PDB file of C-alpha atoms in Angstrom:
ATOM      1  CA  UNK O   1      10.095  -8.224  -8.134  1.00 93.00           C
ATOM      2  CA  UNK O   2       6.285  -8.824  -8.832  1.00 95.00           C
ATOM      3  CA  UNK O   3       4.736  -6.024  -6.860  1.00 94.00           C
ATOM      4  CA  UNK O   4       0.835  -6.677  -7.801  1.00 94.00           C
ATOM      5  CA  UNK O   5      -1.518  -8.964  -9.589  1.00 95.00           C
ATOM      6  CA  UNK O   6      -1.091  -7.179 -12.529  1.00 95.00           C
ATOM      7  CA  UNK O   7       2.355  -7.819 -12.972  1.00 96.00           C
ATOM      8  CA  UNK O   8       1.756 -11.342 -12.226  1.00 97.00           C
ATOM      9  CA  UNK O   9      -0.390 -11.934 -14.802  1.00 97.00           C
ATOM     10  CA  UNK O  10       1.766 -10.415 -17.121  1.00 98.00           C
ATOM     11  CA  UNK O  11       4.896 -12.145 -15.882  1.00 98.00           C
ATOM     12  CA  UNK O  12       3.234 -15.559 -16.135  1.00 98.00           C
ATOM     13  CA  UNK O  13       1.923 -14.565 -19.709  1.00 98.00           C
ATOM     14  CA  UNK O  14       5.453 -13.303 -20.623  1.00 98.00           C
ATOM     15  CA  UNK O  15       6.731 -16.877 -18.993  1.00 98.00           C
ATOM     16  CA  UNK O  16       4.644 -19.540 -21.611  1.00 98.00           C
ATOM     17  CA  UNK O  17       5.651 -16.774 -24.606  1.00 97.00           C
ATOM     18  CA  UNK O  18       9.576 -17.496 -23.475  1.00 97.00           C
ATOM     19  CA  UNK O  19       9.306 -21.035 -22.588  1.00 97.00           C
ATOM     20  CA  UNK O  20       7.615 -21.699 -26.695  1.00 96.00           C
ATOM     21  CA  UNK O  21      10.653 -19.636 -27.634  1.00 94.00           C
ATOM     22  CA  UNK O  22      12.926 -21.892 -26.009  1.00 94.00           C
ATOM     23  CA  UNK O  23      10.749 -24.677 -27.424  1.00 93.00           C
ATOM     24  CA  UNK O  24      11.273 -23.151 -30.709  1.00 90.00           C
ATOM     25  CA  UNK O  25      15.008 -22.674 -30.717  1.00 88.00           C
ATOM     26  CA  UNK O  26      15.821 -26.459 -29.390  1.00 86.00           C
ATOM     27  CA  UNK O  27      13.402 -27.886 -32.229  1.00 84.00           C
ATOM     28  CA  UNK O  28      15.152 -25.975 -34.481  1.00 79.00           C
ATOM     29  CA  UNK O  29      18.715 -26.007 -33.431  1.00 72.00           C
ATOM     30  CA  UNK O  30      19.446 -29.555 -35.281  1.00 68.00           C
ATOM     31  CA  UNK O  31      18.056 -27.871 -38.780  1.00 68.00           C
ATOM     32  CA  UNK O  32      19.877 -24.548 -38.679  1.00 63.00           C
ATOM     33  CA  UNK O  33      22.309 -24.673 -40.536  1.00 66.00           C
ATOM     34  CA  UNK O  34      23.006 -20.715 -40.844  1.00 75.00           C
ATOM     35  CA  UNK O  35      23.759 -20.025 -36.886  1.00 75.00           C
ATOM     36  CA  UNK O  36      26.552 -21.455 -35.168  1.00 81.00           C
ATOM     37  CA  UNK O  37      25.872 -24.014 -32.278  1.00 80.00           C
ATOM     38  CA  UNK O  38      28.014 -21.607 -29.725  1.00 86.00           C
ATOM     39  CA  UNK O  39      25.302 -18.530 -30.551  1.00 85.00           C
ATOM     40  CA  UNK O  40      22.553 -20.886 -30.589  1.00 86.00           C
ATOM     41  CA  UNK O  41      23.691 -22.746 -27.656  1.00 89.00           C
ATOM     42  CA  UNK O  42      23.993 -18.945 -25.942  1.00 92.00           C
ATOM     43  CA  UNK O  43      20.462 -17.916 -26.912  1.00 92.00           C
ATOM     44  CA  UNK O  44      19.252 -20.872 -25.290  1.00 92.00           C
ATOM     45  CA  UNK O  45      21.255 -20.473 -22.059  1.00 95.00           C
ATOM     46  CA  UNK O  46      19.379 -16.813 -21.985  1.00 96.00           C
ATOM     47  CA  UNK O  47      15.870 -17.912 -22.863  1.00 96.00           C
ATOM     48  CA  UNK O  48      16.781 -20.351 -19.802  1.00 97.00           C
ATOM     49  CA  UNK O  49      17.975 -18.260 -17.909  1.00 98.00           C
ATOM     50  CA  UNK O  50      14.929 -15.548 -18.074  1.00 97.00           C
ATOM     51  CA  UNK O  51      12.711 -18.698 -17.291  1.00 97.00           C
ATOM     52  CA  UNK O  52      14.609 -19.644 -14.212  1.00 98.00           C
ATOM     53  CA  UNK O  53      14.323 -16.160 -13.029  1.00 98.00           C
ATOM     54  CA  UNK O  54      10.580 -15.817 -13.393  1.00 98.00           C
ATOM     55  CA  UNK O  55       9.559 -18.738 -12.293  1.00 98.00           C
ATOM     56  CA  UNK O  56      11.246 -17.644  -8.520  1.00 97.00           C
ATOM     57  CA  UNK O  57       9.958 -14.012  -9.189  1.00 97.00           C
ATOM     58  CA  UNK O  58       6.430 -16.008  -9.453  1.00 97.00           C
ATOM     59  CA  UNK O  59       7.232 -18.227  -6.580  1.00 96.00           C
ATOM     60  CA  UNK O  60       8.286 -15.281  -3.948  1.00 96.00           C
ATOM     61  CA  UNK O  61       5.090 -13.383  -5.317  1.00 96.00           C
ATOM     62  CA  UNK O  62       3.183 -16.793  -4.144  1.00 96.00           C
ATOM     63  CA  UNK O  63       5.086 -17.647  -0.747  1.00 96.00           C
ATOM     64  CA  UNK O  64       4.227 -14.040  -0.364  1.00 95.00           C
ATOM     65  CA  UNK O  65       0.807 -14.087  -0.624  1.00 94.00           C
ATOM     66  CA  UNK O  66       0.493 -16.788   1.198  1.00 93.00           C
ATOM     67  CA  UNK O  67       1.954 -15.891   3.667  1.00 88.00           C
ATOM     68  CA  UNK O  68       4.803 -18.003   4.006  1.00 89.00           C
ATOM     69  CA  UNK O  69       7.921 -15.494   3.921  1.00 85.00           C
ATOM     70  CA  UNK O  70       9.662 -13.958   6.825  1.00 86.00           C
ATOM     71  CA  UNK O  71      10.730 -10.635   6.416  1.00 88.00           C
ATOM     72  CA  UNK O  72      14.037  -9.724   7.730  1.00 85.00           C
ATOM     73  CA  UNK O  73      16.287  -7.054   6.520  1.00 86.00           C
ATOM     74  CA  UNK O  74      19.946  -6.332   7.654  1.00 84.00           C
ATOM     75  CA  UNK O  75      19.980  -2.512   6.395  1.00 84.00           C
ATOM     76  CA  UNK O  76      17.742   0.242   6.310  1.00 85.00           C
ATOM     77  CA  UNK O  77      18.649   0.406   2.633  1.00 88.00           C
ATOM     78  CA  UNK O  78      16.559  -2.843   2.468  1.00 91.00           C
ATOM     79  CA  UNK O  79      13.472  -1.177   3.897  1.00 90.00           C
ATOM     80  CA  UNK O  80      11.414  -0.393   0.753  1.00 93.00           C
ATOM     81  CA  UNK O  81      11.534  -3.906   0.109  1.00 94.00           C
ATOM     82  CA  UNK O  82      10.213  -4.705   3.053  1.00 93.00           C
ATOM     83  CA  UNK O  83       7.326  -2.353   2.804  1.00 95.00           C
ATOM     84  CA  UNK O  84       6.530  -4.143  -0.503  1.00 96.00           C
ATOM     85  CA  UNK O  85       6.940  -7.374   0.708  1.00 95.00           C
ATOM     86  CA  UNK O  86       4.963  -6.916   3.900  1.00 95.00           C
ATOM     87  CA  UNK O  87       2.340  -5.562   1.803  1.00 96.00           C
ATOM     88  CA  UNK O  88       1.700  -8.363  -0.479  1.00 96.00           C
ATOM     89  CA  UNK O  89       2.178 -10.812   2.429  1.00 94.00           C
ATOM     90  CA  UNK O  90      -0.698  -8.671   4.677  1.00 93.00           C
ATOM     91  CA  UNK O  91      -2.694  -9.416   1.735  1.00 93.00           C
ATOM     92  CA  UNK O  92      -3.272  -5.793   1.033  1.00 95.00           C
ATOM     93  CA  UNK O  93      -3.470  -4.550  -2.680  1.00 96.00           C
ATOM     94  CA  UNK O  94      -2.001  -1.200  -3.616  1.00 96.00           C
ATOM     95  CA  UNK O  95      -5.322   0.497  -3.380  1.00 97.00           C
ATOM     96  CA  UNK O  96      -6.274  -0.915   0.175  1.00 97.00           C
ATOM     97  CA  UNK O  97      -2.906   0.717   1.343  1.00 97.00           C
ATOM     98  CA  UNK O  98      -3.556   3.973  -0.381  1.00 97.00           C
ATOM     99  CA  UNK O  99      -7.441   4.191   1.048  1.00 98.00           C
ATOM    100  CA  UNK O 100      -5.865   3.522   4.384  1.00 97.00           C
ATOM    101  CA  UNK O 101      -3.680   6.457   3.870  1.00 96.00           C
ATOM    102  CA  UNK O 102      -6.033   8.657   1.750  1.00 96.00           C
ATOM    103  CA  UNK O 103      -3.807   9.179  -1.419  1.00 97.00           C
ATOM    104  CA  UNK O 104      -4.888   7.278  -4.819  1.00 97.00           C
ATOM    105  CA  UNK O 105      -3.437   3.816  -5.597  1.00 96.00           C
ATOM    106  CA  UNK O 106      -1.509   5.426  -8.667  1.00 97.00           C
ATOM    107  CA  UNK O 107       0.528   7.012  -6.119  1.00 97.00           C
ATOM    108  CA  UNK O 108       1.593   3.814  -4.381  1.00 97.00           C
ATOM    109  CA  UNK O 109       2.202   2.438  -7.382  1.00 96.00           C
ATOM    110  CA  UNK O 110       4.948   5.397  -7.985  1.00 96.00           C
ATOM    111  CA  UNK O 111       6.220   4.872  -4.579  1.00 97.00           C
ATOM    112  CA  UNK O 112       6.855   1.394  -4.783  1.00 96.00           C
ATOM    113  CA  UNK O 113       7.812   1.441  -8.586  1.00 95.00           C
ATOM    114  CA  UNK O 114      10.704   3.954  -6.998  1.00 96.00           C
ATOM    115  CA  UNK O 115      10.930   1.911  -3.963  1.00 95.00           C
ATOM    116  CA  UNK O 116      10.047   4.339  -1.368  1.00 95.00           C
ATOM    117  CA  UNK O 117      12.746   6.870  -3.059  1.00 94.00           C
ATOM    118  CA  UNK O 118      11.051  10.276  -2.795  1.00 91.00           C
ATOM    119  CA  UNK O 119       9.089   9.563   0.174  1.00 95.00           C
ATOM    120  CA  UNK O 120       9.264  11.185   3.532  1.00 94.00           C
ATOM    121  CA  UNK O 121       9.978   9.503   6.776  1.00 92.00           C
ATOM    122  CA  UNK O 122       7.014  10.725   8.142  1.00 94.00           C
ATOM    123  CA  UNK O 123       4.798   8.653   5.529  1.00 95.00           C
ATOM    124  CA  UNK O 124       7.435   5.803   5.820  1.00 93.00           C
ATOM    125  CA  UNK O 125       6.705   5.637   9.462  1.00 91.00           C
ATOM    126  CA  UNK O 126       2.288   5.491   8.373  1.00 94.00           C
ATOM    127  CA  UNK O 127       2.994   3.209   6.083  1.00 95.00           C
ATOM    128  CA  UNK O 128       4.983   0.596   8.123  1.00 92.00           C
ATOM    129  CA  UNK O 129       2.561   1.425  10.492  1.00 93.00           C
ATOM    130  CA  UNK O 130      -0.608   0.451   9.006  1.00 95.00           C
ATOM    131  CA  UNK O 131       1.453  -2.651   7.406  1.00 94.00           C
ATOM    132  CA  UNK O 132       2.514  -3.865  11.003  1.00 89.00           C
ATOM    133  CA  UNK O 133       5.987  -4.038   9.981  1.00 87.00           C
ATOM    134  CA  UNK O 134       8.377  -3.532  13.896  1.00 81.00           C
ATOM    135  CA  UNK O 135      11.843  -2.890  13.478  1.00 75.00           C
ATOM    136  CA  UNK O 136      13.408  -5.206  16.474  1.00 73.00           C
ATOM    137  CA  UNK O 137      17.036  -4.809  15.700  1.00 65.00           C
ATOM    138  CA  UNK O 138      20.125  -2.487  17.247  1.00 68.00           C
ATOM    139  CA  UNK O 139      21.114   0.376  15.253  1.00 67.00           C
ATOM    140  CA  UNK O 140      24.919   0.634  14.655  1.00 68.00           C
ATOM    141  CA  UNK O 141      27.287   3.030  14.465  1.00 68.00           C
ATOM    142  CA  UNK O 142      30.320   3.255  12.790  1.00 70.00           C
ATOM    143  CA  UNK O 143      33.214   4.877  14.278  1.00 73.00           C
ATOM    144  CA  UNK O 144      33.935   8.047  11.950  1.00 69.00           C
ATOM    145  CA  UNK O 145      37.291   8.619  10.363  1.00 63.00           C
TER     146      UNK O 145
END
């Protein structure tokens, strides 16, 4: 998941360098005469497969951005996520969420690299504060055995 500008940049960059790659590999896949077609028809279906992935990993970063996502989760497993998400949706950087909370942007940048991992609930609870995030939804519990 693209978390920041940053990474976007470098996932778009990283994007064109694959897509020449793939470029490459079908120009050359008539005069190679050394590789077999199943391994070169197998690199390709990587290469392709990389491209497909970052092109929605670009378009969720977009939709985010703009604004056009819905957040929903279904477990509280999901919530770091959702913290992310609603961050890059708010249109909030890393460092306009840490000034808000008075820590330095590095260390949002561990907590969301770690996705929320090491955090406490109070700071949870500041965070999805300042982010707006509600939780609307029943909390369930399972019979024990």
């Amino acid at each position: 998941m693209i978390q920041n500008e940053r990474q976007y940049k470098v996932t778009k960059a990283k994007l064109k360098d694959l897509e020449k790659e793939l470029s490459k590999l079908l120009e050359n896949r008539e005069s190679a005469t050394n590789t077999h077609p199943r391994l070169m028809r197998m690199q390709s279906a990587a290469l392709e497969d990389q491209i497909q992935m970052m092109y929605r990993e670009i378009a969720e970063y977009k939709d985010l951005k703009d604004g056009k996502v819905r957040i929903t989760i279904d477990r509280l497993s999901e919530l770091p996520i959702a913290l992310i998400k609603a961050r890059i949706s708010s249109g909030m950087t890393q460092g306009e969420l840490a000034d808000k909370i008075g820590i330095k942007e590095q260390q949002i940048q561990r907590y969301e690299a770690n996705h929320y991992q090491a955090v406490g609930f109070d700071r949870l609870l500041e965070i999805a504060k300042i982010l707006s995030i509600e939780l609307v939804d029943e909390v369930v519990l399972q019979p024990s055995r």
